[in-house]
């Protein structure tokens, strides 16, 4: 505000001008004093000139006596006046000296003060400006005199300064304000201005004393501090991890929003009123564990503790903290907390997935040899049954051998299913149709003492999945429900459309947002406890007695659902039954019409064609040869690809079908087929394999037009598949195999 009122009487030159002015006044005073003394002396001399006359006169009259006394009195008055004049001049000189000293002191203070001091009259005319004006603003005296101080004020602050000046003139009371003023170098300084009013004896405003202080550095420091505090507050407030401070007795002192959300409190004050030991930590031991670490080590890192949310739910939190003291010296803790509940669930799921992957690799590795052995067991048990008389006591033994082989084969398929080693053949399905068909046969599977009911959505969407695998899922869940209801109960199968949002997926690890079709299987059984739920989908995990279950039923369900890009969730409590919910992605396609089942002739398929059988397992090769020859086929036998080529070259007639294993030492089945087809274009090819579908797919056997028979197979399945391939028209096989030029790639897949 003082800058508006000008900049005059600058210190260095102004101080010298003041001294010169005081000297002129002093000289005038001395001239006046000397003049008064001279006049007094002249008067005294004039009076004294009459004194001899009065002394010489002999007149003793009363008149002369009175006149003499008047002359002496006049002389005394003149002398007293002279003395008073001298005394007055001495006092004036002393007062002038004190005034000058005070003026010097005022200038010394004002010129050396960091604040800028100005004195202006009520109209704003400058009376005095301190030297600090030039020091702060960078201008010299002449520049300040020639410039407009008001123009140096920031345009946005001029009106504020003007209003403050008008208010001071009007009311006589100045107020403190801040405004910006331009430095000589063009930068802007922030001044804090305070005005005081000097009044006349009548109480009217006469002058203003204005003190301006440069607060630019203070403003910058305050802004820097504000930004620092704002940044720190933002970092704490917006941190994804919970941050809190508490006392040694567990009383919360502060907590950020992330910690508040973590514990499920809507009101921050309610959270601050809680005690960690009594209301947040699952047990006092958990808090004491952290307190002991802080007492002994002053800090800790990545310590897992169990906390209790406001709704009572338990969460696992990983904490890092350090010991601090408040302003009173009382000890406390600063703790960073990360909710790792979901991570722990994902870790368990990852461990389970690792187990599944390991079992999958194991099952895929042994599938070939195991299926070869099972094929021999099942095949020879069938031959054994055929040789026995209907009433033979050995017939039951042969049937049990065959059943055991079939169960072993089913177990192998379950292993491959849960480990997701199979290649599915997905189709667009309506789960309502699938459930309706399966409900007809479920009572025979789970028993008549269990009531089966359905609740199917009328507007159910379609899904894309392998029908056989989904049927296997429903059967496994139904059997699992049967085991949970040994005394009978209710089994309900429901379907519905469902949209999963972010809220659901946040509380259900593994789920993804989107549109789904839900298949829900609900039983009224004994329910499942929390410990069992944590392991329910693990392979070979079972609560049944030894020999009563393989532990692969639910693991198979889990594998099929995951391979179908779905999601499975279980809700259950002991004594409350169980609800298995399977979410399959919804597709915008119409379900395909079911193909009518092919009616088989009552007669067993037979033939007279020539078949080249290539199998590296001697027992299975002999058994397969026996099957084919018993049905009228002519069989050429080879144990590997090289021998098969030699046999084909020695055979003078036509070979109608190549029946070959896919994976063999040396030349694999795909390469062998390509080489033989180059010479016999009309020859049909049927691949057999005991490896997993995914392994076989690497060899290109599962491509369009290829035919594969999985081991182990029965005699009927073998002969039926051979007859089917032989009866297929040649034009259907036009693009079944790789070009001859691709044989090199097939060789690389051996």
XYZ file of C-alpha atoms in Angstrom:
750
model
C 0.000 0.000 0.000
C 2.908 2.347 0.767
C 4.165 2.027 -2.775
C 1.125 3.920 -3.992
C 2.071 7.012 -2.047
C 5.367 7.625 -3.767
C 9.051 7.604 -3.046
C 10.608 10.962 -1.998
C 13.313 12.197 0.458
C 15.685 9.282 -0.074
C 18.097 8.467 2.754
C 21.688 9.309 1.718
C 21.065 12.642 0.022
C 17.973 13.346 2.138
C 20.026 13.004 5.305
C 22.540 15.598 4.053
C 19.707 17.907 3.045
C 18.269 17.623 6.529
C 21.618 18.572 8.078
C 21.959 21.559 5.717
C 18.420 22.669 6.576
C 19.139 22.431 10.280
C 22.372 24.474 9.848
C 20.472 27.234 7.996
C 17.929 27.422 10.779
C 20.711 27.504 13.344
C 22.457 30.385 11.509
C 19.207 32.326 11.341
C 18.708 31.784 15.054
C 22.233 32.957 15.820
C 21.717 36.109 13.697
C 18.480 36.840 15.503
C 20.145 36.246 18.854
C 23.113 38.463 17.947
C 20.738 41.186 16.731
C 18.837 41.004 20.023
C 22.080 41.231 21.981
C 23.287 44.232 19.957
C 19.964 46.021 20.397
C 20.074 45.259 24.109
C 23.608 46.595 24.398
C 22.645 49.752 22.521
C 19.681 50.236 24.840
C 21.916 49.613 27.806
C 24.484 52.095 26.506
C 21.774 54.654 25.867
C 20.482 54.299 29.361
C 23.956 54.437 30.849
C 24.646 57.650 28.900
C 22.040 59.405 31.051
C 23.423 57.986 34.253
C 26.283 60.564 34.765
C 23.819 63.405 34.467
C 21.684 61.981 37.198
C 24.689 61.266 39.363
C 26.163 64.717 38.905
C 22.949 66.575 39.654
C 22.619 67.914 43.176
C 18.918 68.006 42.995
C 17.649 66.022 45.919
C 14.092 66.378 45.058
C 11.683 63.541 45.167
C 11.303 63.748 41.372
C 14.966 63.148 40.766
C 15.025 60.369 43.257
C 12.161 58.627 41.419
C 13.767 59.230 38.042
C 17.040 57.730 39.207
C 15.251 54.671 40.506
C 13.390 54.266 37.190
C 16.680 54.445 35.277
C 18.278 51.756 37.490
C 15.117 49.627 37.118
C 15.151 50.023 33.344
C 18.804 49.063 33.302
C 18.050 45.966 35.368
C 15.188 44.964 33.067
C 17.443 45.306 30.045
C 20.100 43.204 31.735
C 17.507 40.581 32.703
C 16.233 40.556 29.131
C 19.797 39.997 27.948
C 20.218 37.130 30.350
C 16.865 35.602 29.316
C 17.797 35.918 25.652
C 21.077 34.130 26.264
C 19.340 31.414 28.318
C 16.601 30.962 25.699
C 19.125 30.623 22.918
C 21.073 28.038 24.897
C 17.865 26.013 25.486
C 16.839 26.268 21.841
C 20.275 25.092 20.845
C 20.009 22.111 23.184
C 16.503 21.227 21.889
C 17.719 21.502 18.323
C 20.612 19.205 19.059
C 18.309 16.596 20.658
C 15.919 16.892 17.701
C 18.782 16.389 15.311
C 20.014 13.372 17.268
C 16.531 11.868 17.232
C 16.249 12.602 13.525
C 19.567 10.872 12.999
C 18.417 7.921 15.121
C 15.127 7.680 13.190
C 16.959 7.713 9.889
C 19.531 5.218 11.140
C 16.740 2.846 12.216
C 14.573 3.301 9.142
C 17.433 3.142 6.642
C 18.893 -0.025 8.155
C 15.589 -1.751 8.739
C 14.649 -4.607 6.392
C 11.098 -3.266 6.216
C 10.231 -0.403 3.918
C 8.897 2.599 5.854
C 6.923 5.421 4.249
C 5.140 8.489 5.582
C 2.467 10.054 3.390
C -0.145 12.688 3.887
C -3.817 11.954 3.731
C -3.871 12.654 -0.021
C -1.174 10.124 -0.650
C 1.698 12.554 -1.258
C 5.037 11.244 -0.143
C 6.643 12.771 2.886
C 9.303 10.187 3.580
C 10.556 6.849 2.182
C 13.224 4.734 3.836
C 16.378 3.635 2.081
C 15.159 0.031 2.115
C 12.770 0.861 -0.738
C 15.666 1.013 -3.149
C 17.450 -1.923 -1.542
C 14.401 -4.203 -1.803
C 13.053 -3.080 -5.174
C 16.446 -2.611 -6.844
C 15.876 1.030 -7.945
C 18.052 4.029 -7.138
C 16.628 7.327 -5.905
C 16.275 8.962 -9.306
C 14.588 5.904 -10.828
C 12.073 5.806 -8.011
C 11.353 9.541 -8.355
C 10.799 9.262 -12.097
C 8.662 6.124 -11.969
C 5.066 5.596 -11.002
C 4.944 3.450 -7.898
C 1.310 2.492 -8.490
C 2.193 1.137 -11.945
C 4.720 -1.184 -10.296
C 1.922 -2.973 -8.449
C 0.631 -6.154 -10.063
C -2.463 -5.382 -12.199
C -4.512 -7.922 -10.307
C -3.681 -6.284 -6.951
C -4.113 -2.593 -7.836
C -7.779 -2.456 -7.006
C -7.087 -4.098 -3.641
C -4.447 -1.479 -2.815
C -6.703 1.342 -3.970
C -9.576 0.157 -1.818
C -7.276 -0.127 1.214
C -5.978 3.422 0.656
C -9.500 4.816 0.273
C -10.577 3.013 3.412
C -7.636 4.481 5.352
C -8.479 8.005 4.152
C -12.159 7.521 4.950
C -11.957 5.835 8.328
C -8.484 6.743 9.474
C -7.817 3.076 10.193
C -5.341 1.163 8.059
C -5.571 -2.578 7.539
C -2.964 -5.194 6.771
C -2.934 -6.589 3.248
C -0.676 -8.429 0.819
C 0.032 -7.408 -2.749
C 2.615 -7.987 -5.455
C 5.033 -5.367 -6.751
C 7.502 -5.535 -9.612
C 11.243 -5.626 -8.952
C 13.609 -3.809 -11.271
C 14.636 -7.131 -12.844
C 11.016 -7.835 -13.780
C 10.264 -10.395 -11.075
C 7.353 -10.022 -8.699
C 7.776 -9.561 -4.973
C 5.053 -10.102 -2.398
C 4.741 -7.326 0.175
C 2.870 -7.328 3.451
C 1.670 -3.787 4.211
C 0.553 -2.365 7.557
C -0.641 1.245 7.924
C -0.964 3.437 11.038
C -2.830 6.747 11.136
C -1.416 10.014 12.564
C -4.240 12.298 13.640
C -4.534 16.050 14.211
C -5.294 17.389 17.729
C -8.896 17.460 16.553
C -8.781 13.726 15.847
C -8.794 13.991 12.037
C -6.487 11.720 9.960
C -3.440 13.736 8.909
C -0.692 11.309 7.880
C -0.192 7.605 7.337
C 2.855 5.672 8.440
C 3.120 2.606 6.234
C 5.424 -0.338 6.858
C 5.956 -2.748 3.949
C 7.683 -6.082 4.447
C 9.037 -8.283 1.683
C 7.501 -11.711 2.356
C 8.363 -13.301 -0.999
C 10.706 -15.865 0.520
C 8.231 -16.585 3.290
C 5.439 -17.084 0.751
C 7.637 -19.385 -1.314
C 8.578 -21.350 1.794
C 4.933 -21.531 2.854
C 3.881 -22.657 -0.633
C 6.674 -25.211 -0.708
C 5.615 -26.458 2.717
C 1.978 -26.555 1.600
C 2.881 -28.544 -1.484
C 5.047 -30.859 0.566
C 2.286 -31.390 3.098
C -0.259 -31.763 0.306
C 1.942 -34.278 -1.471
C 2.576 -36.211 1.719
C -1.121 -36.100 2.614
C -2.050 -37.192 -0.904
C 0.489 -39.997 -0.739
C -0.956 -41.204 2.554
C -4.610 -40.585 1.679
C -4.369 -42.169 -1.783
C -1.971 -44.965 -0.862
C -3.194 -48.423 -1.906
C -1.924 -49.817 1.397
C -3.393 -49.242 4.821
C -1.371 -46.873 7.017
C -2.108 -46.292 10.678
C -0.500 -45.018 13.868
C -1.353 -46.389 17.279
C -0.241 -46.257 20.889
C 1.426 -49.084 22.709
C -1.906 -50.090 24.255
C -3.468 -50.539 20.816
C -5.472 -47.303 20.662
C -5.612 -45.934 17.117
C -4.329 -42.386 16.664
C -4.721 -42.006 12.900
C -5.541 -44.143 9.871
C -5.710 -43.503 6.143
C -8.773 -44.271 3.947
C -7.207 -47.472 2.602
C -7.003 -48.939 6.104
C -10.548 -47.761 6.756
C -11.784 -49.537 3.601
C -9.725 -52.596 4.442
C -11.561 -52.978 7.745
C -14.956 -52.050 6.285
C -15.611 -48.894 8.338
C -17.690 -46.174 6.687
C -17.020 -43.579 9.398
C -13.389 -42.662 10.041
C -14.162 -41.437 13.548
C -15.748 -44.760 14.423
C -12.558 -46.489 13.368
C -10.412 -44.140 15.454
C -12.515 -44.940 18.511
C -11.671 -48.633 18.203
C -8.898 -50.423 20.041
C -6.722 -52.637 17.867
C -6.190 -55.280 20.527
C -9.850 -55.683 21.448
C -11.649 -55.007 18.170
C -9.355 -55.332 15.144
C -6.696 -57.988 15.720
C -8.122 -61.512 15.720
C -6.339 -62.152 19.008
C -4.285 -60.179 21.491
C -1.320 -62.447 20.729
C -1.176 -61.108 17.164
C -0.790 -57.524 18.413
C 1.699 -58.535 21.092
C 3.781 -60.226 18.417
C 4.124 -56.938 16.509
C 4.698 -54.987 19.711
C 7.509 -57.315 20.768
C 9.199 -56.951 17.391
C 9.033 -53.169 17.608
C 10.310 -53.155 21.175
C 13.244 -55.416 20.372
C 14.159 -54.307 16.857
C 12.446 -50.908 16.476
C 11.001 -52.099 13.149
C 9.712 -55.162 11.318
C 8.887 -56.115 7.734
C 6.400 -58.440 6.031
C 4.830 -59.954 9.107
C 1.479 -61.673 8.433
C -1.290 -61.166 10.989
C -5.001 -61.893 11.085
C -7.365 -58.917 11.396
C -11.100 -58.762 11.935
C -13.267 -56.543 9.736
C -16.199 -54.584 11.081
C -18.580 -57.263 9.766
C -16.596 -59.956 11.571
C -14.876 -61.404 8.498
C -11.254 -62.479 8.931
C -8.586 -61.091 6.619
C -4.877 -61.786 6.342
C -2.707 -58.662 6.381
C 1.022 -58.344 5.762
C 2.466 -55.572 7.950
C 5.656 -53.530 8.056
C 6.208 -50.950 10.772
C 8.544 -48.938 12.940
C 8.554 -47.548 16.449
C 7.928 -43.799 16.884
C 7.381 -41.347 19.742
C 4.833 -38.570 19.930
C 5.525 -34.981 21.023
C 5.205 -36.044 24.652
C 7.729 -38.848 24.240
C 5.168 -41.651 24.548
C 5.999 -44.694 22.372
C 3.795 -45.617 19.424
C 3.814 -47.521 16.130
C 3.593 -46.527 12.476
C 2.400 -49.530 10.487
C 1.890 -50.192 6.758
C -0.660 -52.955 6.114
C -1.424 -54.818 2.869
C -4.467 -57.059 2.558
C -3.084 -60.329 1.184
C -6.215 -62.426 1.718
C -6.859 -62.685 -2.009
C -3.182 -63.297 -2.684
C -3.157 -66.176 -0.222
C -6.166 -67.695 -1.977
C -4.459 -67.248 -5.334
C -1.283 -68.789 -3.942
C -3.246 -71.832 -2.810
C -4.901 -71.986 -6.209
C -1.490 -71.712 -7.854
C -0.179 -74.520 -5.668
C -3.178 -76.623 -6.606
C -2.666 -75.765 -10.266
C 0.961 -76.818 -9.889
C -0.136 -80.129 -8.422
C -2.601 -80.563 -11.250
C 0.066 -79.736 -13.811
C 2.469 -82.215 -12.229
C -0.174 -84.943 -12.189
C -1.054 -84.015 -15.757
C 2.525 -84.447 -16.914
C 2.767 -87.688 -14.982
C -0.510 -89.009 -16.374
C 0.399 -87.985 -19.901
C 3.766 -89.679 -19.582
C 2.402 -93.020 -18.406
C -0.822 -92.949 -20.455
C 0.693 -94.668 -23.512
C 2.189 -97.690 -21.769
C -0.662 -97.880 -19.263
C -3.291 -97.831 -21.994
C -1.407 -100.493 -23.941
C -1.469 -102.739 -20.875
C -5.138 -101.995 -20.247
C -5.924 -102.763 -23.874
C -4.276 -106.168 -23.509
C -6.087 -106.874 -20.216
C -9.511 -105.831 -21.522
C -9.019 -107.530 -24.901
C -7.850 -110.889 -23.586
C -10.563 -110.877 -20.920
C -13.089 -110.538 -23.738
C -11.441 -113.396 -25.646
C -11.397 -115.396 -22.442
C -15.138 -114.821 -21.951
C -15.822 -115.869 -25.534
C -14.053 -119.209 -25.069
C -15.969 -120.044 -21.884
C -19.304 -121.787 -21.742
C -22.238 -119.690 -20.523
C -22.458 -121.613 -17.272
C -18.729 -121.763 -16.578
C -17.666 -120.654 -13.049
C -14.688 -118.871 -14.668
C -16.979 -116.550 -16.608
C -17.522 -114.358 -13.552
C -13.760 -114.091 -13.032
C -13.253 -112.989 -16.641
C -15.994 -110.391 -16.276
C -14.372 -108.990 -13.122
C -11.044 -108.737 -14.932
C -12.728 -106.811 -17.742
C -14.542 -104.529 -15.263
C -11.293 -103.792 -13.463
C -9.654 -102.926 -16.765
C -12.564 -100.635 -17.694
C -12.391 -98.911 -14.286
C -8.656 -98.405 -14.740
C -9.294 -96.910 -18.180
C -11.944 -94.604 -16.717
C -9.486 -93.566 -13.996
C -6.932 -92.689 -16.653
C -9.494 -90.583 -18.494
C -10.311 -88.781 -15.231
C -6.657 -88.026 -14.671
C -6.405 -86.556 -18.144
C -9.619 -84.604 -17.716
C -8.728 -82.916 -14.412
C -5.210 -82.142 -15.638
C -6.716 -80.612 -18.783
C -4.617 -82.750 -21.080
C -7.550 -83.606 -23.330
C -8.473 -81.685 -26.441
C -12.154 -80.823 -26.211
C -14.603 -80.711 -29.082
C -16.766 -77.757 -28.074
C -20.207 -77.180 -29.507
C -22.937 -74.622 -28.848
C -25.144 -76.129 -26.132
C -28.359 -75.305 -24.347
C -27.837 -76.530 -20.808
C -31.581 -76.910 -20.311
C -31.695 -79.641 -22.960
C -28.603 -81.324 -21.556
C -29.943 -81.275 -17.960
C -33.364 -82.529 -19.058
C -31.785 -85.526 -20.770
C -29.497 -86.359 -17.836
C -32.213 -86.076 -15.167
C -33.855 -89.161 -16.670
C -30.865 -91.371 -15.868
C -29.622 -89.766 -12.616
C -32.022 -91.718 -10.318
C -30.477 -94.977 -11.526
C -27.032 -93.544 -10.777
C -27.608 -92.029 -7.324
C -30.514 -94.124 -6.015
C -34.262 -93.803 -5.608
C -33.986 -92.409 -2.059
C -32.715 -89.077 -3.427
C -35.319 -86.789 -4.999
C -34.060 -85.055 -8.127
C -35.731 -81.791 -9.197
C -34.895 -79.048 -11.676
C -35.450 -75.307 -11.979
C -34.524 -74.221 -15.485
C -34.523 -70.631 -16.747
C -36.821 -70.166 -19.734
C -34.635 -67.543 -21.443
C -31.371 -69.371 -20.808
C -28.477 -68.389 -23.036
C -26.191 -70.818 -24.823
C -22.645 -71.878 -24.035
C -19.824 -73.399 -26.036
C -18.431 -76.519 -24.387
C -17.766 -80.207 -24.867
C -21.089 -81.939 -24.269
C -19.532 -85.151 -22.990
C -17.358 -83.278 -20.516
C -20.291 -81.218 -19.170
C -22.277 -84.417 -18.759
C -19.312 -85.839 -16.851
C -19.327 -82.743 -14.617
C -23.011 -83.190 -13.758
C -22.536 -86.918 -13.091
C -19.546 -86.300 -10.821
C -21.413 -83.626 -8.850
C -24.449 -85.897 -8.551
C -22.324 -88.774 -7.267
C -20.574 -86.420 -4.849
C -23.998 -85.252 -3.596
C -25.135 -88.875 -3.199
C -22.152 -89.610 -0.967
C -23.070 -86.551 1.161
C -26.641 -87.906 1.650
C -26.207 -91.508 2.832
C -29.753 -91.559 4.215
C -31.352 -89.899 1.204
C -32.248 -86.298 0.536
C -32.872 -83.775 -2.197
C -30.818 -82.907 -5.251
C -31.777 -79.832 -7.243
C -30.273 -78.728 -10.549
C -30.835 -75.122 -11.593
C -29.875 -73.009 -14.589
C -29.877 -69.232 -14.889
C -28.311 -66.297 -16.684
C -25.873 -64.270 -14.617
C -23.719 -61.181 -15.054
C -20.580 -61.020 -12.905
C -19.419 -57.508 -12.063
C -16.264 -56.138 -10.475
C -17.761 -56.367 -6.990
C -18.373 -60.106 -7.341
C -14.956 -60.838 -8.831
C -13.270 -58.832 -6.061
C -14.675 -61.222 -3.452
C -14.395 -64.397 -5.571
C -10.800 -64.934 -6.689
C -10.506 -66.502 -10.120
C -13.774 -65.066 -11.446
C -13.790 -62.617 -14.349
C -16.466 -60.023 -15.180
C -18.835 -60.897 -17.999
C -22.050 -62.668 -18.977
C -22.389 -66.293 -17.904
C -24.803 -69.189 -17.836
C -24.913 -70.704 -14.357
C -25.381 -74.403 -13.671
C -26.115 -74.887 -9.974
C -26.185 -78.308 -8.275
C -27.624 -78.135 -4.741
C -27.873 -80.983 -2.248
C -29.307 -81.288 1.263
C -26.383 -83.325 2.545
C -24.084 -83.018 5.518
C -22.249 -79.964 4.153
C -18.561 -79.144 3.985
C -16.410 -77.433 6.610
C -13.979 -74.615 5.854
C -10.852 -76.763 6.099
C -12.208 -79.228 3.549
C -13.373 -76.437 1.237
C -9.782 -75.184 1.000
C -8.672 -78.532 -0.517
C -11.856 -79.761 -2.191
C -10.573 -79.503 -5.774
C -7.127 -80.908 -5.110
C -6.354 -84.184 -6.884
C -6.540 -87.306 -4.713
C -7.966 -85.307 -1.790
C -10.871 -87.224 -0.284
C -12.643 -87.493 3.059
C -13.746 -91.056 2.326
C -12.180 -94.161 3.747
C -9.241 -95.779 2.032
C -10.468 -97.651 -1.022
C -13.813 -95.826 -1.079
C -12.839 -93.044 -3.476
C -10.028 -91.830 -5.718
C -10.328 -88.134 -4.914
C -10.489 -87.291 -8.617
C -14.218 -86.559 -8.994
C -14.208 -82.884 -8.055
C -10.693 -82.432 -9.431
C -12.049 -83.610 -12.778
C -14.956 -81.160 -12.484
C -12.501 -78.353 -11.747
C -10.306 -79.256 -14.716
C -13.216 -79.467 -17.172
C -14.673 -76.132 -16.031
C -11.331 -74.344 -16.258
C -10.598 -75.864 -19.664
C -13.994 -74.568 -20.795
C -12.898 -71.062 -19.643
C -15.455 -71.153 -16.862
C -15.461 -70.605 -13.126
C -16.659 -72.762 -10.219
C -17.652 -71.689 -6.714
C -18.870 -73.680 -3.705
C -21.108 -72.430 -0.886
C -21.430 -74.829 2.026
C -21.523 -75.083 5.788
C -21.610 -78.169 8.002
C -25.175 -79.456 8.233
C -26.461 -77.007 5.601
C -25.810 -78.945 2.401
C -23.683 -77.709 -0.493
C -24.239 -75.584 -3.590
C -21.847 -76.002 -6.522
C -22.133 -73.124 -8.999
C -20.556 -73.503 -12.436
C -20.254 -70.360 -14.546
C -19.774 -70.944 -18.286
C -19.275 -67.993 -20.672
C -22.437 -67.114 -22.558
C -22.270 -67.022 -26.377
C -24.585 -65.365 -28.896
C -25.112 -68.460 -31.019
C -27.973 -70.881 -31.470
C -27.561 -74.381 -30.118
C -27.116 -77.001 -32.822
C -29.910 -79.529 -33.326
C -29.007 -82.906 -31.828
C -27.925 -85.456 -34.422
C -29.957 -88.644 -34.445
C -28.100 -91.602 -33.048
C -26.831 -94.041 -35.628
C -28.616 -97.306 -35.382
C -26.319 -100.281 -35.276
C -27.094 -103.477 -37.096
C -27.574 -106.475 -34.945
C -24.766 -108.232 -36.780
C -21.139 -107.676 -35.856
C -19.152 -105.798 -38.521
C -16.959 -107.990 -40.709
C -14.697 -107.574 -43.713
C -12.221 -109.187 -46.081
C -9.954 -106.227 -46.827
C -6.197 -106.202 -46.276
C -5.017 -104.208 -43.264
C -1.417 -103.234 -42.471
C -1.151 -103.211 -38.632
C 1.812 -101.255 -37.204
C 2.160 -101.439 -33.373
C 5.371 -101.389 -31.307
C 3.773 -103.193 -28.317
C 3.956 -106.912 -29.082
C 1.104 -108.058 -26.742
C -1.276 -105.432 -28.087
C -0.154 -106.122 -31.658
C -0.949 -109.807 -31.311
C -4.320 -109.065 -29.670
C -5.318 -106.533 -32.362
C -4.294 -108.970 -35.101
C -6.444 -111.631 -33.439
C -9.456 -109.306 -33.293
C -9.193 -108.327 -36.952
C -8.568 -111.805 -38.279
C -11.509 -113.180 -36.266
C -13.733 -110.804 -38.211
C -12.484 -111.865 -41.627
C -9.814 -109.249 -42.327
C -6.424 -110.088 -43.823
C -3.745 -108.617 -41.581
C -0.118 -107.652 -42.385
C 1.912 -107.021 -39.228
C 4.897 -104.705 -38.498
C 6.391 -103.545 -35.196
C 7.670 -100.133 -36.407
C 7.610 -97.745 -39.363
C 10.707 -99.073 -41.147
C 9.421 -102.639 -41.045
C 5.989 -101.467 -42.238
C 7.533 -99.913 -45.359
C 9.371 -103.139 -46.118
C 6.194 -105.210 -45.592
C 4.247 -102.898 -47.906
C 6.923 -103.183 -50.572
C 6.944 -107.004 -50.383
C 3.150 -107.211 -50.548
C 2.057 -107.499 -54.155
C -1.624 -106.802 -53.560
C -3.540 -103.742 -52.469
C -3.481 -102.525 -48.891
C -6.929 -101.154 -48.038
C -6.207 -99.741 -44.571
C -3.168 -98.648 -42.590
C -3.833 -99.180 -38.856
C -0.856 -97.570 -37.117
C 0.197 -96.311 -33.723
C 0.974 -92.573 -33.713
C 4.125 -92.504 -31.569
C 6.700 -95.168 -32.343
C 10.501 -95.423 -32.317
C 11.998 -94.189 -35.571
C 9.309 -93.225 -38.055
C 6.095 -92.058 -36.401
C 2.643 -92.935 -37.671
C 2.002 -89.658 -39.483
C 5.229 -89.852 -41.509
C 4.569 -93.515 -42.267
C 1.085 -92.689 -43.586
C 2.446 -89.968 -45.863
C 5.087 -92.284 -47.322
C 2.709 -95.158 -47.998
C 0.000 -92.876 -49.402
C 2.490 -91.638 -51.963
C 2.373 -95.123 -53.523
C -1.195 -96.185 -52.670
C -3.424 -93.140 -52.916
C -6.630 -95.097 -52.214
C -5.389 -96.531 -48.935
C -7.358 -95.484 -45.833
C -5.583 -94.639 -42.555
C -6.729 -95.196 -38.962
C -4.455 -93.952 -36.158
C -4.408 -95.519 -32.679
C -2.686 -94.038 -29.635
C -2.469 -94.359 -25.882
C -1.048 -90.840 -25.411
C -3.077 -87.837 -24.364
C -5.024 -85.993 -26.992
C -2.893 -82.884 -26.574
C 0.282 -84.897 -27.179
C -1.198 -86.532 -30.247
C -2.395 -83.162 -31.532
C 1.238 -82.030 -31.751
C 1.751 -84.717 -34.393
C -1.058 -83.327 -36.515
C -3.278 -86.405 -36.117
C -6.255 -84.448 -34.770
C -6.445 -82.144 -37.758
C -9.472 -82.005 -40.022
C -10.263 -85.365 -41.688
C -7.995 -87.453 -39.424
C -9.399 -90.511 -37.638
C -8.061 -91.565 -34.233
C -8.975 -94.511 -32.001
C -7.889 -94.058 -28.400
C -6.411 -96.894 -26.375
C -7.584 -98.940 -24.637
C -10.318 -100.143 -26.986
C -12.589 -103.144 -27.040
C -12.918 -105.610 -29.872
C -16.259 -104.112 -30.905
C -14.900 -100.560 -30.868
C -11.923 -101.578 -32.999
C -13.863 -103.490 -35.618
C -16.613 -100.850 -35.779
C -14.071 -98.023 -36.296
C -12.177 -100.048 -38.946
C -15.391 -100.762 -40.810
C -16.394 -97.083 -40.580
C -13.088 -95.887 -42.077
C -13.107 -98.501 -44.848
C -16.659 -97.598 -45.850
C -15.910 -93.888 -46.082
C -15.885 -92.497 -49.609
C -12.511 -91.621 -51.102
C -13.454 -87.997 -51.718
C -13.832 -87.525 -47.992
C -10.097 -88.244 -47.613
C -8.896 -85.780 -50.246
C -7.312 -83.395 -47.737
C -6.756 -85.660 -44.787
C -2.991 -85.608 -44.682
C -0.108 -83.251 -45.053
C 1.520 -82.821 -48.453
C 4.579 -84.894 -49.068
C 6.697 -81.750 -48.709
C 5.514 -81.426 -45.113
C 6.935 -84.807 -44.190
C 10.048 -83.087 -42.900
C 7.960 -81.236 -40.307
C 6.318 -84.486 -39.238
C 9.735 -86.064 -38.866
C 10.652 -83.265 -36.513
C 7.700 -84.181 -34.272
C 8.788 -87.746 -33.678
